[in-house]
XYZ file of C-alpha atoms in Angstrom:
454
model
C 206.465 205.160 28.912
C 207.498 202.068 28.208
C 205.667 199.065 26.545
C 205.820 195.980 28.539
C 207.397 193.269 26.743
C 206.863 189.372 26.575
C 209.098 187.656 29.147
C 209.826 190.874 30.796
C 210.070 190.115 34.455
C 209.166 192.861 36.436
C 208.237 193.962 40.570
C 204.905 195.309 41.907
C 202.642 195.490 44.176
C 198.817 193.903 43.850
C 196.455 196.715 44.046
C 193.191 194.530 44.821
C 190.508 191.944 41.775
C 189.574 192.451 38.255
C 186.599 190.617 37.497
C 187.936 187.554 37.262
C 189.041 187.112 40.649
C 192.885 187.778 39.229
C 195.447 189.590 41.813
C 195.586 193.859 39.441
C 199.236 195.492 39.454
C 199.785 198.430 37.757
C 203.683 198.482 35.580
C 204.114 201.330 33.219
C 200.695 203.020 32.857
C 199.673 199.526 32.444
C 197.534 196.487 34.141
C 198.760 193.427 34.384
C 196.386 190.084 35.555
C 197.754 188.131 37.514
C 196.156 184.574 39.066
C 196.378 184.322 42.229
C 198.014 187.120 43.610
C 196.168 188.647 46.744
C 195.943 192.233 47.174
C 198.675 194.525 49.306
C 201.287 191.823 48.421
C 204.659 193.154 46.675
C 205.458 190.623 44.348
C 208.005 189.330 41.418
C 206.224 188.777 38.414
C 206.554 187.692 34.367
C 204.663 189.098 31.399
C 202.660 186.275 29.409
C 200.780 188.159 27.310
C 200.524 191.258 26.285
C 197.154 192.820 24.566
C 196.176 196.364 23.880
C 195.728 197.747 27.073
C 196.608 195.737 29.680
C 198.670 193.047 30.079
C 198.510 189.449 31.804
C 201.612 187.605 34.402
C 202.473 185.132 36.629
C 204.027 185.233 39.330
C 207.844 184.363 39.904
C 208.365 185.266 43.555
C 206.131 186.551 46.764
C 208.479 189.390 47.857
C 206.742 190.163 50.341
C 203.547 188.074 51.165
C 199.367 189.221 52.764
C 198.857 187.559 56.333
C 195.648 186.944 54.004
C 197.655 184.352 51.833
C 196.362 180.490 52.932
C 197.529 177.678 51.569
C 194.561 175.952 49.203
C 193.116 172.922 51.595
C 191.949 171.273 47.325
C 195.083 169.489 45.741
C 193.851 170.247 42.377
C 193.460 173.970 42.890
C 195.405 176.056 39.730
C 194.840 173.153 37.838
C 190.503 172.559 38.254
C 188.719 175.866 36.900
C 186.617 175.546 39.024
C 187.477 178.228 41.887
C 189.764 181.563 41.652
C 189.577 182.072 46.068
C 191.333 179.118 47.599
C 194.412 180.811 48.227
C 192.275 183.421 49.942
C 191.554 184.312 54.083
C 187.837 183.750 53.442
C 187.486 187.879 54.875
C 189.903 188.394 52.051
C 187.285 186.528 49.363
C 184.325 188.830 50.975
C 186.046 191.847 50.266
C 187.034 191.277 46.902
C 183.246 190.245 46.238
C 181.849 193.376 47.813
C 184.353 195.462 46.212
C 183.813 193.557 42.519
C 179.671 194.117 43.345
C 179.965 197.948 44.194
C 182.426 198.446 40.770
C 180.106 196.894 38.809
C 177.553 199.798 40.654
C 179.464 202.850 40.235
C 181.245 201.952 36.703
C 179.008 199.666 35.162
C 175.282 201.556 36.997
C 176.343 205.198 36.795
C 175.394 205.365 40.265
C 176.720 206.118 44.023
C 174.508 203.637 45.926
C 176.767 202.023 48.258
C 176.663 198.155 49.017
C 175.372 197.936 52.360
C 176.853 194.372 53.444
C 178.344 191.175 51.682
C 176.430 188.141 54.033
C 179.187 185.545 54.223
C 178.869 181.958 54.851
C 178.609 180.135 57.856
C 179.734 176.977 55.707
C 182.047 177.660 53.238
C 182.451 174.143 52.069
C 180.417 170.874 50.592
C 177.654 173.836 49.974
C 176.582 172.684 46.759
C 173.751 171.409 46.194
C 173.664 170.899 41.958
C 177.171 169.162 41.133
C 177.866 167.887 37.570
C 180.762 166.452 36.428
C 181.990 166.514 32.813
C 183.088 163.351 31.796
C 186.479 162.876 29.386
C 186.710 161.054 26.212
C 189.451 158.676 28.393
C 186.755 158.072 30.298
C 187.934 160.865 33.359
C 185.501 162.560 36.292
C 185.759 165.833 37.945
C 186.165 169.512 36.330
C 187.410 171.280 33.649
C 190.624 172.808 33.524
C 190.171 176.690 33.851
C 189.585 178.091 30.178
C 189.787 174.572 28.394
C 187.397 171.275 27.663
C 190.223 169.165 29.267
C 188.873 167.270 32.461
C 191.114 167.406 35.326
C 190.313 164.126 37.539
C 188.669 164.984 40.779
C 187.564 162.540 43.235
C 187.328 164.766 45.906
C 185.649 168.580 45.598
C 185.368 170.434 49.298
C 182.491 172.589 47.045
C 180.372 169.326 46.341
C 178.706 167.155 48.776
C 180.610 164.160 49.739
C 177.459 162.016 48.541
C 178.349 163.605 45.154
C 181.255 162.879 45.089
C 180.302 158.835 45.834
C 177.678 159.500 43.089
C 179.893 160.033 40.511
C 182.862 157.853 41.122
C 180.047 154.531 41.361
C 178.736 155.889 37.984
C 182.604 155.656 37.372
C 183.186 152.193 38.403
C 180.581 151.021 36.168
C 181.792 152.401 32.861
C 185.209 150.672 33.715
C 183.573 147.528 34.624
C 181.067 146.569 31.498
C 183.708 148.853 29.456
C 180.823 151.777 28.753
C 182.666 154.545 26.758
C 183.026 158.058 27.266
C 181.564 160.283 24.981
C 184.228 162.576 22.694
C 183.208 165.687 21.381
C 185.767 165.582 18.648
C 184.350 162.687 17.138
C 180.527 163.279 18.678
C 180.539 159.178 19.791
C 181.190 156.976 22.507
C 178.556 157.716 25.309
C 178.239 158.560 28.875
C 179.271 162.996 28.772
C 178.162 163.503 32.432
C 177.001 163.275 35.923
C 174.426 165.048 37.359
C 173.278 164.700 41.015
C 171.404 166.651 43.390
C 171.134 165.979 47.086
C 168.678 167.530 49.536
C 168.674 168.208 53.045
C 168.310 164.986 54.730
C 171.148 163.838 52.477
C 168.714 162.072 49.938
C 170.179 162.511 46.309
C 168.879 162.257 42.685
C 171.400 160.983 39.796
C 171.789 161.976 36.299
C 173.399 159.875 33.932
C 173.823 162.333 30.794
C 174.186 160.542 28.067
C 174.694 160.108 24.226
C 172.564 157.648 23.246
C 168.640 156.337 24.308
C 170.126 153.106 25.540
C 172.700 152.840 28.506
C 173.989 148.724 28.556
C 174.271 147.139 32.060
C 171.435 149.986 33.438
C 169.944 147.976 36.164
C 174.090 147.524 37.583
C 174.818 151.063 37.271
C 171.007 151.839 39.802
C 172.603 149.390 41.692
C 176.346 150.541 42.157
C 174.610 154.071 42.731
C 173.096 152.956 45.517
C 175.798 151.415 47.090
C 177.710 154.827 46.792
C 174.504 156.587 47.988
C 172.516 154.827 50.081
C 169.477 157.318 50.199
C 169.755 157.811 46.641
C 166.096 157.960 45.608
C 166.221 157.806 41.622
C 168.217 157.247 38.952
C 167.639 159.117 35.741
C 169.189 158.990 31.510
C 169.409 162.073 30.405
C 169.425 161.525 26.618
C 171.684 164.443 24.813
C 173.259 163.569 21.169
C 173.672 166.999 20.260
C 176.543 168.626 19.190
C 177.756 171.817 22.035
C 178.775 172.146 25.054
C 174.505 172.191 26.918
C 174.355 169.668 29.326
C 170.760 168.286 29.042
C 169.456 167.862 26.573
C 165.129 167.708 26.466
C 164.760 163.645 26.776
C 164.712 161.278 29.635
C 163.801 158.142 31.132
C 163.975 157.295 34.979
C 166.000 153.585 35.420
C 165.569 153.339 38.476
C 163.296 154.814 41.861
C 161.932 158.672 41.122
C 162.883 161.376 38.361
C 162.163 163.663 41.334
C 163.851 164.957 45.007
C 162.188 166.439 47.267
C 163.494 169.667 49.492
C 162.809 171.802 52.139
C 163.735 175.919 51.832
C 162.277 178.665 53.835
C 160.125 176.588 55.930
C 158.509 174.814 52.302
C 159.011 171.955 50.517
C 159.808 172.112 46.550
C 159.888 169.348 43.974
C 163.032 169.670 42.274
C 163.492 167.875 38.718
C 166.619 167.618 37.034
C 166.509 170.420 34.787
C 164.441 173.013 37.333
C 166.350 175.642 38.656
C 167.051 175.456 42.080
C 169.669 177.577 44.493
C 173.175 175.753 44.275
C 173.567 176.628 48.497
C 170.780 175.988 50.330
C 171.523 178.206 53.669
C 172.520 181.245 51.964
C 169.721 180.593 49.353
C 167.579 181.295 52.682
C 169.843 184.625 53.064
C 169.510 186.032 49.668
C 165.817 185.373 50.217
C 165.518 187.204 53.293
C 167.225 190.075 51.717
C 164.585 190.342 49.115
C 162.054 190.237 51.056
C 163.227 192.617 53.049
C 163.703 194.556 50.272
C 159.972 194.047 48.551
C 158.296 195.353 52.376
C 155.207 193.550 51.629
C 152.306 194.422 54.504
C 149.715 191.167 52.946
C 148.177 193.680 50.512
C 150.460 193.802 47.823
C 150.063 191.969 44.283
C 153.746 190.343 43.545
C 154.524 189.345 39.648
C 158.084 187.271 40.061
C 159.986 186.951 36.474
C 162.431 184.107 36.119
C 160.538 182.190 39.199
C 162.044 178.804 37.746
C 160.016 176.496 40.748
C 158.738 178.997 42.110
C 160.934 179.736 45.383
C 160.961 183.939 45.429
C 157.231 183.468 44.380
C 156.195 181.023 47.320
C 158.485 182.715 49.777
C 156.048 185.980 49.207
C 153.409 184.293 49.222
C 153.043 184.256 52.890
C 153.033 187.996 53.091
C 151.484 189.782 50.243
C 147.615 189.484 48.860
C 148.709 188.206 45.618
C 151.885 186.381 43.722
C 152.404 185.626 40.044
C 155.186 183.410 38.729
C 155.991 183.254 35.404
C 159.014 181.176 33.766
C 159.935 179.973 30.196
C 160.796 175.968 31.592
C 157.841 174.160 31.573
C 158.719 171.689 33.874
C 159.708 174.349 36.506
C 156.252 175.596 35.723
C 154.922 172.521 36.503
C 157.063 171.561 39.336
C 156.114 175.755 40.760
C 152.132 174.633 40.584
C 152.739 171.364 42.235
C 155.097 173.305 44.777
C 152.183 175.699 45.598
C 149.514 173.286 46.233
C 151.784 170.749 48.214
C 152.234 173.576 51.256
C 148.808 174.857 50.641
C 149.812 178.367 48.646
C 146.092 178.983 46.825
C 147.606 182.971 46.372
C 150.276 182.346 43.970
C 149.909 181.351 40.481
C 151.800 180.879 37.719
C 152.554 181.232 33.990
C 155.145 179.306 30.774
C 156.498 181.773 28.608
C 159.574 184.300 27.508
C 159.820 186.406 29.997
C 160.089 189.612 27.844
C 156.691 188.049 26.055
C 154.747 187.444 29.438
C 155.580 190.859 31.069
C 154.499 192.557 27.647
C 151.089 190.397 27.584
C 150.756 190.847 31.863
C 151.793 195.110 30.469
C 148.933 195.065 28.150
C 146.517 193.417 30.236
C 146.437 195.868 32.898
C 148.415 193.905 35.521
C 150.062 197.160 37.975
C 151.744 194.745 40.321
C 153.408 196.878 43.530
C 156.148 194.560 43.232
C 158.353 192.926 40.894
C 160.911 190.470 41.545
C 163.358 189.114 38.523
C 165.575 186.714 38.971
C 167.403 187.023 35.697
C 170.590 183.936 34.851
C 173.596 185.332 33.914
C 172.827 187.197 30.530
C 171.153 189.469 32.721
C 167.135 191.096 31.572
C 166.580 192.163 28.111
C 165.712 195.841 27.098
C 162.135 195.076 26.792
C 162.027 193.102 29.328
C 163.145 195.967 31.557
C 161.271 198.976 30.174
C 157.527 196.027 30.184
C 158.762 195.968 33.837
C 159.505 199.996 33.924
C 155.206 199.941 31.764
C 153.813 198.371 34.262
C 154.686 201.078 37.200
C 155.736 199.322 40.251
C 156.524 200.782 43.259
C 158.779 198.346 43.917
C 161.382 196.560 41.549
C 164.092 194.009 43.955
C 166.502 192.737 41.071
C 168.566 189.497 41.924
C 171.193 188.916 40.549
C 174.300 186.577 39.880
C 176.389 188.537 37.316
C 177.330 191.895 38.539
C 178.278 193.006 35.740
C 175.026 192.874 33.809
C 173.749 193.541 37.330
C 175.462 197.164 36.501
C 174.276 197.805 33.422
C 170.600 196.845 33.712
C 170.577 199.357 36.649
C 171.584 202.122 34.194
C 168.597 201.424 31.686
C 166.497 201.258 35.032
C 167.684 204.822 36.202
C 166.485 205.736 32.411
C 163.579 205.047 33.344
C 162.693 206.377 36.275
C 163.740 203.610 38.650
C 166.659 204.674 40.600
C 168.563 201.750 43.128
C 168.439 202.760 46.812
C 169.267 199.517 48.155
C 171.530 196.720 47.375
C 173.575 193.734 49.512
C 176.162 191.345 48.306
C 175.454 187.638 49.508
C 178.286 185.026 48.994
C 176.739 181.682 47.502
C 179.575 180.861 46.271
C 182.581 180.290 48.606
C 185.064 179.086 46.644
C 184.067 180.464 43.377
C 184.786 184.905 41.468
C 181.446 184.616 41.684
C 178.997 186.319 43.826
C 175.044 187.258 44.068
C 173.420 190.711 45.018
C 169.933 191.829 45.833
C 168.885 195.666 44.605
C 165.717 197.183 45.527
C 164.368 199.736 42.848
C 162.159 202.266 43.437
C 160.153 204.460 41.410
C 161.162 208.425 41.676
C 157.990 209.613 43.590
C 159.474 206.726 46.139
C 163.070 207.563 45.994
C 163.271 207.979 49.847
C 161.103 205.108 51.173
C 163.417 202.748 53.422
């Protein structure tokens, strides 16, 4: 079998997509990953990198195009690293995402469970209610090029809100007008690092400027520029981040004008959002996601529910109306403060919240004899630690509802849960991030005795 060579050209058919959204072509028994290729296409490609068990390639010519290929609407596609699927029809994008979840459940989860459906977005553009714009050392505002820290200048992004785009550009105008320097991560000098914008359902916005310093020149003028670009701005906040590295937000905040929070409505409830609070970036699809989580929870009004990684309490409070008691746990202290306020604001009296690491909180509650009927988890991309999984299983809930933003770590964790007597019995995907390779999944796990409960 001939080994693939660098710069070798060959013709092949695209079989599907990798977890990174790359097209998969098989040549000489090896897998070749090809950016912006479409399933079913016959392409001529050139090998750009050879690895031990796979290779990377690029399209030289499309011999036979797929009807699922479309011309990207975004003029930055291919340069900006934010989107992966602008070259696909939305139907094909949904197929790719559902298949990604299915592959993870099968290969990593070791289960024959079939992904029931993928719930697509009615509006696959302008859906993000939180935007983070990195600022390059030369003052460029936009998004990172794929696999780099080079900032591509972007004036108009099709997945951000127009309000966010206008706000970011206004900060850039303020920087140029008053010669405010951007942060240079190679030298550690300069000021402006990121521009962070939240937008609510009513079109109100909260602007946070992340800076390498405690003070900004011309702070009143900054607020004026932002308010002129986005008249419904409720506040302009400074976040101080003097640390090296790529963590966006520092720990200290100072309000430059207005409020330091934004109010929004989700699932009929009102939520207070401070800058660091976790909140799903696609409001409409979050309601779809939470509806599926509620369906899987199977609540009757008599249950105690424990919600780990609860953020500002969105899932917790959505379940409160259908449960006897709900308990949320989260390590971010400001988010817990917001969650408690959100419960009071919405008149919810059967919800309690703990601040702490999920593993420690779960272990403490388990040692105290808490026996929740349902446990929900919505962890970050890295998934659950073995300690959290063990504590969840030790509390012996009837059901576990796992909300995941990464199919690979979900598959890994489902295998561990199954070994502890909690096999997955249902799974559905939700497209929270149209245009990108990311996808959310809701999985239902039941104690073995309840495996047949729908």
